[in-house]
Tab-separated table of C-alpha atoms in Angstrom:
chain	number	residue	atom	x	y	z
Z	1	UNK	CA	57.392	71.338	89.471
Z	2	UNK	CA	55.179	73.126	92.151
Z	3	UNK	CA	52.575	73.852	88.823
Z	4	UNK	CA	52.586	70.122	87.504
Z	5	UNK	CA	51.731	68.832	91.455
Z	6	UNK	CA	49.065	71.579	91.774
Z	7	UNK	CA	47.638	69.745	88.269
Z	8	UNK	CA	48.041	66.342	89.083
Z	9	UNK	CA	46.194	67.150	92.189
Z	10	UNK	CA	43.435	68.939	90.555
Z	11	UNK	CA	42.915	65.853	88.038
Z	12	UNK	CA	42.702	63.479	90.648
Z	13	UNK	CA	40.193	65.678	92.309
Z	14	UNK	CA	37.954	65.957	89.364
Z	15	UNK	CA	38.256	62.181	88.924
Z	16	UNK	CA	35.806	61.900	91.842
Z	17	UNK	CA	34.174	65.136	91.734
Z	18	UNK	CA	30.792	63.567	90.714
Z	19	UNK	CA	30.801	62.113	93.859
Z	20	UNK	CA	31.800	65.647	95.652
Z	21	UNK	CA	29.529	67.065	93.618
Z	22	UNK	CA	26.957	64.840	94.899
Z	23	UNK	CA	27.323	65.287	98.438
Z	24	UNK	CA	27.152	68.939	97.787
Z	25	UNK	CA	24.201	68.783	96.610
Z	26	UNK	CA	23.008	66.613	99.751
Z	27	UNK	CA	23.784	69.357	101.396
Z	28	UNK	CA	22.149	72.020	99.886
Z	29	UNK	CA	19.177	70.035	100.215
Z	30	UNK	CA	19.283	69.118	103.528
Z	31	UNK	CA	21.049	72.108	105.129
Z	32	UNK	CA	18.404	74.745	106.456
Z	33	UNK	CA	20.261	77.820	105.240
Z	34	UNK	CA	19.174	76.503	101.653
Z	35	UNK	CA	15.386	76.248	102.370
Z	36	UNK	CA	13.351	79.483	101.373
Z	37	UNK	CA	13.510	81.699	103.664
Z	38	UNK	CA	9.724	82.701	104.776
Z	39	UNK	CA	8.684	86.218	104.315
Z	40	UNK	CA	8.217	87.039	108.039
Z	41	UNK	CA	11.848	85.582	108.480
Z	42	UNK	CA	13.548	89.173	108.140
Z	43	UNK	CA	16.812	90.877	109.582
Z	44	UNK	CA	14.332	93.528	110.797
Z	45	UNK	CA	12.075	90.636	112.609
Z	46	UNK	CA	15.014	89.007	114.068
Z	47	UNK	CA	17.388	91.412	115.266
Z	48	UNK	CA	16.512	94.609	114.892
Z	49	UNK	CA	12.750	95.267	115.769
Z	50	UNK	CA	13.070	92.879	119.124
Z	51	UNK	CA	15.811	95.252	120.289
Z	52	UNK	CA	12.905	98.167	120.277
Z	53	UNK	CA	14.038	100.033	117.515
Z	54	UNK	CA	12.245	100.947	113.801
Z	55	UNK	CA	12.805	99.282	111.089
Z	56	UNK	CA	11.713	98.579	107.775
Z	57	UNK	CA	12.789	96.092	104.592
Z	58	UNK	CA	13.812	97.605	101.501
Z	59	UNK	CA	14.518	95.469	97.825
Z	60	UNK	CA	16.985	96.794	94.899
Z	61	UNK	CA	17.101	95.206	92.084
Z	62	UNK	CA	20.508	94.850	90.874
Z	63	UNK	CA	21.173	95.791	86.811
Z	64	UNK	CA	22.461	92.423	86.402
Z	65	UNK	CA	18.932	91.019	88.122
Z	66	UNK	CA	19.859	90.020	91.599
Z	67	UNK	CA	17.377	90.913	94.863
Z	68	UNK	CA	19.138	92.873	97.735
Z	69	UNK	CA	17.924	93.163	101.302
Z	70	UNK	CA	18.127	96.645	102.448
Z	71	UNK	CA	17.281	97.544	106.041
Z	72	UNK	CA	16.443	100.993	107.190
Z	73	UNK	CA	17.012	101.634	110.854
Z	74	UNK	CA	16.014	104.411	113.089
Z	75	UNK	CA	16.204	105.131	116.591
Z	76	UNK	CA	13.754	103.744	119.467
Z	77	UNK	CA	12.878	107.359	120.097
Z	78	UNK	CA	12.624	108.409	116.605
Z	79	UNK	CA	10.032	108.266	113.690
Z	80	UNK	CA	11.165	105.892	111.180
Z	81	UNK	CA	9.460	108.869	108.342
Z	82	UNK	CA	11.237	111.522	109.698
Z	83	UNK	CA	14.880	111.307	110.016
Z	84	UNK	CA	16.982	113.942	111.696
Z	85	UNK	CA	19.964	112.994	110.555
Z	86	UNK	CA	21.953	111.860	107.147
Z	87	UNK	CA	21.680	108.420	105.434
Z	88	UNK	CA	24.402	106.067	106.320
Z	89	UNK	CA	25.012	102.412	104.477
Z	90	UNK	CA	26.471	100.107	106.331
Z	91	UNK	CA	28.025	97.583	103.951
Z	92	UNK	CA	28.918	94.277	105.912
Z	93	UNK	CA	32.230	91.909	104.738
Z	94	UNK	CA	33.044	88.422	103.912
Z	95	UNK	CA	30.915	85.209	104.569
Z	96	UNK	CA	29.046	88.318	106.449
Z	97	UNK	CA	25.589	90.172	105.826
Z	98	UNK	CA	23.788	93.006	107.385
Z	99	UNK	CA	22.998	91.495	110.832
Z	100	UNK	CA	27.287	91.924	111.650
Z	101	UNK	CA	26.388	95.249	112.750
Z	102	UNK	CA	23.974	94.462	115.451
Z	103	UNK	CA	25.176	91.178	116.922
Z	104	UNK	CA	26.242	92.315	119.948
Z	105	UNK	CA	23.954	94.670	122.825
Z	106	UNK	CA	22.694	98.289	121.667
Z	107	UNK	CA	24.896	100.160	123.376
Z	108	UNK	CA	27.834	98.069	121.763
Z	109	UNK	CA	26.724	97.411	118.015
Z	110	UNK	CA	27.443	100.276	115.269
Z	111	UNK	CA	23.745	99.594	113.495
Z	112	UNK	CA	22.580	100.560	116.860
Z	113	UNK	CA	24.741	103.297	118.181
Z	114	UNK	CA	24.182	105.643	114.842
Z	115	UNK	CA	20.160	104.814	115.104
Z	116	UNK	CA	20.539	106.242	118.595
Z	117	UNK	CA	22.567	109.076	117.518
Z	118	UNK	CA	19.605	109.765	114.862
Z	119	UNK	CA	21.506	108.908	111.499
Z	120	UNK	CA	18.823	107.339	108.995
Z	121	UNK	CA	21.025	103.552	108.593
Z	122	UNK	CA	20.466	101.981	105.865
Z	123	UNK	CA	21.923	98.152	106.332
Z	124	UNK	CA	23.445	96.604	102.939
Z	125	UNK	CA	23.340	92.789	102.250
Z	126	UNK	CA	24.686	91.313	99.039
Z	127	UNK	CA	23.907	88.968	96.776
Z	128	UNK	CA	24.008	85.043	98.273
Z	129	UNK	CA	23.274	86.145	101.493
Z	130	UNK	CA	20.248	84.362	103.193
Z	131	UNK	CA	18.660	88.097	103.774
Z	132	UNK	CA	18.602	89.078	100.067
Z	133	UNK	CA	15.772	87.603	97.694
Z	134	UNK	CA	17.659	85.739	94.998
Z	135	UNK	CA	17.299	86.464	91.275
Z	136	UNK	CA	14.504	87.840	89.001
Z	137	UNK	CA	15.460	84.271	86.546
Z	138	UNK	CA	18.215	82.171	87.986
Z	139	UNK	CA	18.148	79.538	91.609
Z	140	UNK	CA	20.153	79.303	93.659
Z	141	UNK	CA	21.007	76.105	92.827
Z	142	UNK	CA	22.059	77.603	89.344
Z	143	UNK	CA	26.042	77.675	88.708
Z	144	UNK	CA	24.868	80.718	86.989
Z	145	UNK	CA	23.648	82.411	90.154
Z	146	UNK	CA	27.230	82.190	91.449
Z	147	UNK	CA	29.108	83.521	88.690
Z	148	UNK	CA	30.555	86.674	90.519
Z	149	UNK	CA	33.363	87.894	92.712
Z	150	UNK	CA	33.508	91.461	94.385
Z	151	UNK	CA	33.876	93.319	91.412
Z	152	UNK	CA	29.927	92.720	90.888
Z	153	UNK	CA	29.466	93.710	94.071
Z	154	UNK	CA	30.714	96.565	93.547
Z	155	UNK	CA	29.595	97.780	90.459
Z	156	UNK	CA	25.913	96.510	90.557
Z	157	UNK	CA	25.426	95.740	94.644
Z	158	UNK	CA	27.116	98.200	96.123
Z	159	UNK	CA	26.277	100.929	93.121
Z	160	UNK	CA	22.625	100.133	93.030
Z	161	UNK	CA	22.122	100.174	96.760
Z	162	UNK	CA	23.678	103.519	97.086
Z	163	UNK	CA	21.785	104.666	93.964
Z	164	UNK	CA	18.349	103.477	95.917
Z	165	UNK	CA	19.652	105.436	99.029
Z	166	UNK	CA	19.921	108.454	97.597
Z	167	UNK	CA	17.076	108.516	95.359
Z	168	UNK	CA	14.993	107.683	98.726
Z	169	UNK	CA	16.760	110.530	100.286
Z	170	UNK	CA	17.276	113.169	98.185
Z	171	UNK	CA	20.719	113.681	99.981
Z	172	UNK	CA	23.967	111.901	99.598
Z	173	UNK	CA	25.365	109.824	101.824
Z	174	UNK	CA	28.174	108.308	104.378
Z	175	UNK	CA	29.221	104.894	103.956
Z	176	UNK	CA	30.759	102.442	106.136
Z	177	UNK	CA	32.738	99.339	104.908
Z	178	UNK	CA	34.110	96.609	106.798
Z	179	UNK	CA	36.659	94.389	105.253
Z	180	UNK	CA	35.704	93.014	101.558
Z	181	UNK	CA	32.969	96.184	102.370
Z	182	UNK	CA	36.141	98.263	102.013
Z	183	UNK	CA	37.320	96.281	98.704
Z	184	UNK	CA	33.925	97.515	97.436
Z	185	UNK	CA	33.783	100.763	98.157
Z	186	UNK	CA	37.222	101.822	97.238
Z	187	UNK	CA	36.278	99.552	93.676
Z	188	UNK	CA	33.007	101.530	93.203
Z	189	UNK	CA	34.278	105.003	94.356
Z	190	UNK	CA	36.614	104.744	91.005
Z	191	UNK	CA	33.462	104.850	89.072
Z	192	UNK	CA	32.599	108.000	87.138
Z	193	UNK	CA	29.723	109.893	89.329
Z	194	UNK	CA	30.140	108.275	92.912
Z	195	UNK	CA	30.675	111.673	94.182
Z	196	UNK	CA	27.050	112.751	93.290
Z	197	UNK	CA	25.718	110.125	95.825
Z	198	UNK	CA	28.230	109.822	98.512
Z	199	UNK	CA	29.414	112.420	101.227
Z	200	UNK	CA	32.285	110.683	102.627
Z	201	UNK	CA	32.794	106.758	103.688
Z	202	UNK	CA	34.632	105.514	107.099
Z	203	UNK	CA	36.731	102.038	106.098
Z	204	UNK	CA	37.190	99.550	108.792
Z	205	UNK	CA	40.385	97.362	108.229
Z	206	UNK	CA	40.756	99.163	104.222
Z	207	UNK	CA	41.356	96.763	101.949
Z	208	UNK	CA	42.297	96.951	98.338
Z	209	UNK	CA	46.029	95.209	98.478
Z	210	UNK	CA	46.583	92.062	99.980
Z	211	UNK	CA	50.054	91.509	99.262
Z	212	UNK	CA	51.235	91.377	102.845
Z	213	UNK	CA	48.767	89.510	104.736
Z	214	UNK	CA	49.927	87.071	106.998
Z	215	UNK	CA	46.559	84.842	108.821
Z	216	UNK	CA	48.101	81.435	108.401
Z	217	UNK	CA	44.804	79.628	107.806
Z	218	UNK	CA	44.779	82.163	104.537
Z	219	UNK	CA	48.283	81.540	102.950
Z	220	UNK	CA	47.782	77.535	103.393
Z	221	UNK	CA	44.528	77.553	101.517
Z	222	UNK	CA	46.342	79.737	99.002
Z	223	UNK	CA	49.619	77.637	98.980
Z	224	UNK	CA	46.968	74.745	98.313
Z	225	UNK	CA	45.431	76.485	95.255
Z	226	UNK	CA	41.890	75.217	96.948
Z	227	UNK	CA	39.861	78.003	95.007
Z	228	UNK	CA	41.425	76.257	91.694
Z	229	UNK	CA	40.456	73.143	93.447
Z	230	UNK	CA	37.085	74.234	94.309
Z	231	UNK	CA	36.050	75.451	91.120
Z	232	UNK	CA	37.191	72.412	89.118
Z	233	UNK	CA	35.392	70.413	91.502
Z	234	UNK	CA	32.658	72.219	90.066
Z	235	UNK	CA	31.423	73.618	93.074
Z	236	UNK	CA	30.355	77.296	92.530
Z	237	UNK	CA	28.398	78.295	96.284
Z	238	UNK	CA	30.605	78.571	98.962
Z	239	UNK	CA	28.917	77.384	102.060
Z	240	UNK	CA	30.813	77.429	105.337
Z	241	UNK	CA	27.726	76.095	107.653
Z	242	UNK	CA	27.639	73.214	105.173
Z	243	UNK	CA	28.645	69.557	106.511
Z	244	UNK	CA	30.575	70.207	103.255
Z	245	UNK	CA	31.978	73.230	104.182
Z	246	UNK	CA	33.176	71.621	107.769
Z	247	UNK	CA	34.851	69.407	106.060
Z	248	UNK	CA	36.917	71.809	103.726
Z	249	UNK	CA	38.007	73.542	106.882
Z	250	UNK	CA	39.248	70.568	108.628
Z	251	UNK	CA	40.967	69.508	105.176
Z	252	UNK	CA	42.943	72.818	105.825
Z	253	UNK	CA	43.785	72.152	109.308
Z	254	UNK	CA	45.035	69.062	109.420
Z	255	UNK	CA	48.434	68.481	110.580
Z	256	UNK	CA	48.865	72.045	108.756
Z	257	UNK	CA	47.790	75.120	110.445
Z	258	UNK	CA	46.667	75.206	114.325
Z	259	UNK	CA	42.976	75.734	113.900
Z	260	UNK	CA	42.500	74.976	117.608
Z	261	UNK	CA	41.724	79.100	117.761
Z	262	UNK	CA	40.114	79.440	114.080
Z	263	UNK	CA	39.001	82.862	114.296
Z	264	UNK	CA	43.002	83.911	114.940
Z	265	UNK	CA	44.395	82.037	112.365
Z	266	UNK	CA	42.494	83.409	110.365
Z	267	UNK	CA	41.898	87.196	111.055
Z	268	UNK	CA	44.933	87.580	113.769
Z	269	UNK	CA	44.130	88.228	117.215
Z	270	UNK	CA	41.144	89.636	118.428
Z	271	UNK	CA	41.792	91.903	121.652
Z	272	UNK	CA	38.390	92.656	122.512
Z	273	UNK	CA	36.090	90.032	121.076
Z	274	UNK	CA	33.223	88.644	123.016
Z	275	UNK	CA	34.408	84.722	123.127
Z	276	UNK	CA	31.058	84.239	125.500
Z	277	UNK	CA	28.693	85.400	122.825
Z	278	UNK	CA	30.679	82.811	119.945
Z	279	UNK	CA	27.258	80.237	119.962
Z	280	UNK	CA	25.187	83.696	119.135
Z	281	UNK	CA	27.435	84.928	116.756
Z	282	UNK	CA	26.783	81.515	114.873
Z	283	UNK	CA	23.217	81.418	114.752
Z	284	UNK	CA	23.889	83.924	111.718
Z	285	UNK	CA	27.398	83.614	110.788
Z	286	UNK	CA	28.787	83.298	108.287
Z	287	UNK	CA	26.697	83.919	104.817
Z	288	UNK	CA	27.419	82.125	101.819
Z	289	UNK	CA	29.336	83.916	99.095
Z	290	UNK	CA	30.673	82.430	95.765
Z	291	UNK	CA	34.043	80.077	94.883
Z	292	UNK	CA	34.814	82.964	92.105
Z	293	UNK	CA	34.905	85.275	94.957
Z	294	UNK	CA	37.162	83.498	96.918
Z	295	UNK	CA	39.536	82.907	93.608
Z	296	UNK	CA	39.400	86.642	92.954
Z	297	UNK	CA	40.573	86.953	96.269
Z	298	UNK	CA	43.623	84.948	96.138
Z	299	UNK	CA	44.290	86.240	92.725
Z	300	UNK	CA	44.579	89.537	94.881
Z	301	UNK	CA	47.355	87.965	97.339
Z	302	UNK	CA	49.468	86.131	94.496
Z	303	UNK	CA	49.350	88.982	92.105
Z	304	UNK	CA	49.560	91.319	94.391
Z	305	UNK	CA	47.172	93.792	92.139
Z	306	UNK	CA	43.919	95.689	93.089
Z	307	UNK	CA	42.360	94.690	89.190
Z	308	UNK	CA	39.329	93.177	88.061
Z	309	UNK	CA	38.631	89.119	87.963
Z	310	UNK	CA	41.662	87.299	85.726
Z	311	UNK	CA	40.320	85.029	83.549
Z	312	UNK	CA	43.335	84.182	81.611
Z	313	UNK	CA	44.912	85.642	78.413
Z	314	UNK	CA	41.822	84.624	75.881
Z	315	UNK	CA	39.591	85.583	77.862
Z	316	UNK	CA	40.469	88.561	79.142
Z	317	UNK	CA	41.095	89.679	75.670
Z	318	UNK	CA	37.345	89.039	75.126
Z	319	UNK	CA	36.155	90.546	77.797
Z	320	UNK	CA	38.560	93.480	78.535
Z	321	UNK	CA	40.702	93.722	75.287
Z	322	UNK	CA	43.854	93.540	77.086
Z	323	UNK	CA	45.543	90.345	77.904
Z	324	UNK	CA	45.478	91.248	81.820
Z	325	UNK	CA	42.877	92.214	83.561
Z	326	UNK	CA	42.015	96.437	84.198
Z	327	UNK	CA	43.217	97.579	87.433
Z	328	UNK	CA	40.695	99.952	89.298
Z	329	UNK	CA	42.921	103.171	89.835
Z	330	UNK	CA	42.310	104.626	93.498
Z	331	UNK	CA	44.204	107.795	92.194
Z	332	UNK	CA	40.723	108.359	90.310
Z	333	UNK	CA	39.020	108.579	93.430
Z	334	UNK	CA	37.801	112.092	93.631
Z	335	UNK	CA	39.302	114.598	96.638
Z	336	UNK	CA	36.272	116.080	97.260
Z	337	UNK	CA	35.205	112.544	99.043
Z	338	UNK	CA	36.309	112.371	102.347
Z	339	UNK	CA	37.754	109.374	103.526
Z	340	UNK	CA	38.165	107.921	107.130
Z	341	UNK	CA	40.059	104.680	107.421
Z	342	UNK	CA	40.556	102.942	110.646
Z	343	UNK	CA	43.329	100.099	110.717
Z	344	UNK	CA	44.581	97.570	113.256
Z	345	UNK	CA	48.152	95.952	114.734
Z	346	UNK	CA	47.010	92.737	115.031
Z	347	UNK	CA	44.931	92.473	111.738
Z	348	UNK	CA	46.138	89.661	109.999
Z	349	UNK	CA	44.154	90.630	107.009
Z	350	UNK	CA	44.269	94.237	106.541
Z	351	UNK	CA	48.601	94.112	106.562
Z	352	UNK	CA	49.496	97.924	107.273
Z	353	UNK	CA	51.707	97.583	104.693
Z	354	UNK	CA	49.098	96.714	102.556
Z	355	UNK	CA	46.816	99.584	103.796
Z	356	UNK	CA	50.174	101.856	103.022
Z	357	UNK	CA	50.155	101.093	99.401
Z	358	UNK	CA	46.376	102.010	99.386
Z	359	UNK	CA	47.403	105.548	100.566
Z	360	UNK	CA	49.853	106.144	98.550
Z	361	UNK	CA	48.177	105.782	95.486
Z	362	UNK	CA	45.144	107.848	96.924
Z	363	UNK	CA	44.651	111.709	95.454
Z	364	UNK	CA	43.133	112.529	98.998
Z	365	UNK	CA	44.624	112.233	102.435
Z	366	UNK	CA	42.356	109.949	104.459
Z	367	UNK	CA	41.863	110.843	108.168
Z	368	UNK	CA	43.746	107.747	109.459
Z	369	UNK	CA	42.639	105.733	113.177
Z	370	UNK	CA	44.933	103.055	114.148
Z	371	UNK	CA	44.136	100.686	117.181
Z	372	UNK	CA	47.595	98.826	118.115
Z	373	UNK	CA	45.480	96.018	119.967
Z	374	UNK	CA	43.063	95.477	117.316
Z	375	UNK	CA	42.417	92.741	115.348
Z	376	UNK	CA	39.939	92.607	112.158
Z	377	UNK	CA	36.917	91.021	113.838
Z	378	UNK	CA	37.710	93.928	116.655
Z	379	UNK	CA	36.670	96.039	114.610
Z	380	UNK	CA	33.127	94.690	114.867
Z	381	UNK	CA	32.553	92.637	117.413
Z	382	UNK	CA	35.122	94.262	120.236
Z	383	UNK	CA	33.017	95.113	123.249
Z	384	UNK	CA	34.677	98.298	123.499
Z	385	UNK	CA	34.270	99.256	119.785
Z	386	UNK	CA	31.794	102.138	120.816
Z	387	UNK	CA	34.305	104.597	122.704
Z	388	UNK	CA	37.922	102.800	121.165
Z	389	UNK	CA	36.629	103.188	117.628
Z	390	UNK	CA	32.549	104.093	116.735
Z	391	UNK	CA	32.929	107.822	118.589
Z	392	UNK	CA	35.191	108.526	116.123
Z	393	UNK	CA	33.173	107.777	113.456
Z	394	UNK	CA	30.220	109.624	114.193
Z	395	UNK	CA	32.832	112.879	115.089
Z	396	UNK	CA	34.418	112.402	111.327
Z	397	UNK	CA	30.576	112.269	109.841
Z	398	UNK	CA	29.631	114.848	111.930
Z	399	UNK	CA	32.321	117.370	110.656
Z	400	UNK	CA	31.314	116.102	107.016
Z	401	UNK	CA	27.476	116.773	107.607
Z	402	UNK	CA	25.782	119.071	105.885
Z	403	UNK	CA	22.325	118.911	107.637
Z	404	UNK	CA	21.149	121.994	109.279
Z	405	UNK	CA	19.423	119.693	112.160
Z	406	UNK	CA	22.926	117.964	112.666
């Protein structure tokens, strides 16, 4: 019964989705985060450099042809050509992008606090954000453009920006994930040959189950099927700073979930998060990202699987040969990459049940960091990340580092 309501609702909603469809694209047009972005409009320009410290743009060219922003960041004190210490990618999380890591003072932001501890930081930025460059053939007005979910950014984004690291290098490297950063890196670190590139990765609020989460705003967009919605609405960009966006969020809200404190009910609650600072934080929060992303991740709560994109029986028979879609196995991550993983009581998102199942089916012990207090923007934004959570961090790389000069 729940299945035929779900349909009914999703006819009547395509019944007026030329209508939707054209307010959407109102609002691409008239929404400044769509205009092109000009060329001296950069992360580097707008966060980092102002702050004092070096730093210089990077592109990578996906293999499937998409243009990623890469920022590398050294310290105030330090030569930008002459790095004392080890690469490090920071790879940011959902409706996020590369400026996450320095949104709050230098002495408080991770981007920051590893340039000043002279690690060479390399700052990733997916696809769709408004710091990448687009595509070498498609618009982003294109439903083409948005025809991805993590798994792409994990085997092209995250791949080929590691891949451009360490060819830059000549050294492999530390990563650090944040959320859907996690999902990526625990995706990509299945692949055959990771090991060659990366040293060990530290994974803030590890994700690759998300059986158990429990952010209310989450379960009632699930329980309302809105990425089926979304997508038969034929709406492929997910824009959150939209007047289209707004609207989906109220739709959620109302008379549903108390959204009065948005941020909770949706990532649990934040100990040590910075509310003064909120009107900052959204000058560049949040990124777009795609409505196949967000369907991938429900497909992840529902299913309860760590596998790529379902598409279906057909389909997946095309595309995978099976009739359900691979899983990636974390037991073929290899042992001789270290992991960190730090984890939170209060994280909504990152269940620690959920981040119990990842470690089980891990070949490796991780070093494990849990914060009772923390919640999963904490783990960014909390203004006392640096001794609670980002010492730690630079002890684990430290003790993985191979440099002579570190």
């Amino acid at each position: 019964m729940e299945n035929l309501l779900v349909a009914v609702l999703i006819l009547v909603l395509c019944l007026f989705a030329s209508q939707i469809r054209a307010q959407f694209a109102v609002t691409l047009t008239g929404n400044s985060n769509h205009r092109p972005r000009p060329p001296d409009v950069t992360l580097c320009a707008q966060l980092i450099q102002p702050a004092g410290y070096h730093c210089s743009e990077h592109k990578v060219q996906t293999k499937d042809g998409y243009l990623l922003a890469l920022q590398r960041v050294s310290s105030r004190t330090g030569d930008i050509k002459e790095q004392r210490g080890p690469p490090v990618l920071l790879q940011h999380g959902l409706f996020l992008a590369g400026d996450s890591w320095f949104l709050d003072s230098p002495k408080q932001s991770l981007g920051f606090i590893l340039a000043d501890h002279d690690f060479d930081v390399w700052v990733g930025n997916v696809r769709g954000t408004r710091w990448s460059h687009g595509h070498i053939s498609l618009s982003d007005k294109d439903k083409d453009f948005w025809d991805w979910s993590w798994q792409e950014l994990a085997m092209y984004d995250l791949t080929d920006m590691i891949s451009y690291i360490n060819s830059m290098t000549n050294t492999k490297i530390f990563v650090v994930g944040h959320s859907q950063g996690t999902i990526m890196s625990l995706a990509a670190f299945t692949q055959p040959n990771i090991e060659e590139m990366v040293e060990a990765a530290a994974l803030l609020c590890p994700i690759s189950y998300l059986e158990h989460i429990t952010a209310p705003f989450v379960l009632r967009m699930v329980n309302m099927h809105l990425d089926q919605m979304i997508l038969a609405m034929g709406i492929h960009q997910l824009n959150l700073r939209s007047d289209w966006g707004v609207n989906l969020l109220d739709s959620v809200c109302d008379g549903h979930v108390d959204c009065n404190d948005l941020l909770t009910s949706i990532t649990g609650e934040n100990c040590c998060f910075n509310n003064s600072r909120v009107d900052f934080y959204l000058e560049y929060e949040p990124h777009p990202s795609s409505s196949k992303n967000l369907r991938h991740l429900f497909q992840m709560i529902r299913k309860g699987t760590f596998s790529k994109y379902d598409y279906g029986f057909f389909k997946n028979l095309k595309l995978y040969g099976q009739s359900k879609p691979p899983v990636f196995d974390l037991g073929h991550i290899p042992d001789s990459l270290s992991l960190w993983m730090a984890y939170g009581g209060n994280d909504d998102l990152a269940d620690v049940m959920d981040v119990q199942h990842t470690l089980k089916e891990l070949r490796s012990k991780p070093e494990l960091f849990y914060l009772e207090n923390y919640g999963h923007v904490d783990f960014i934004l909390s203004i006392d990340a640096k001794k609670d959570l980002y010492d730690h961090i630079i002890k684990f790389f430290r003790s993985r580092g191979k440099s002579s000069s570190f």
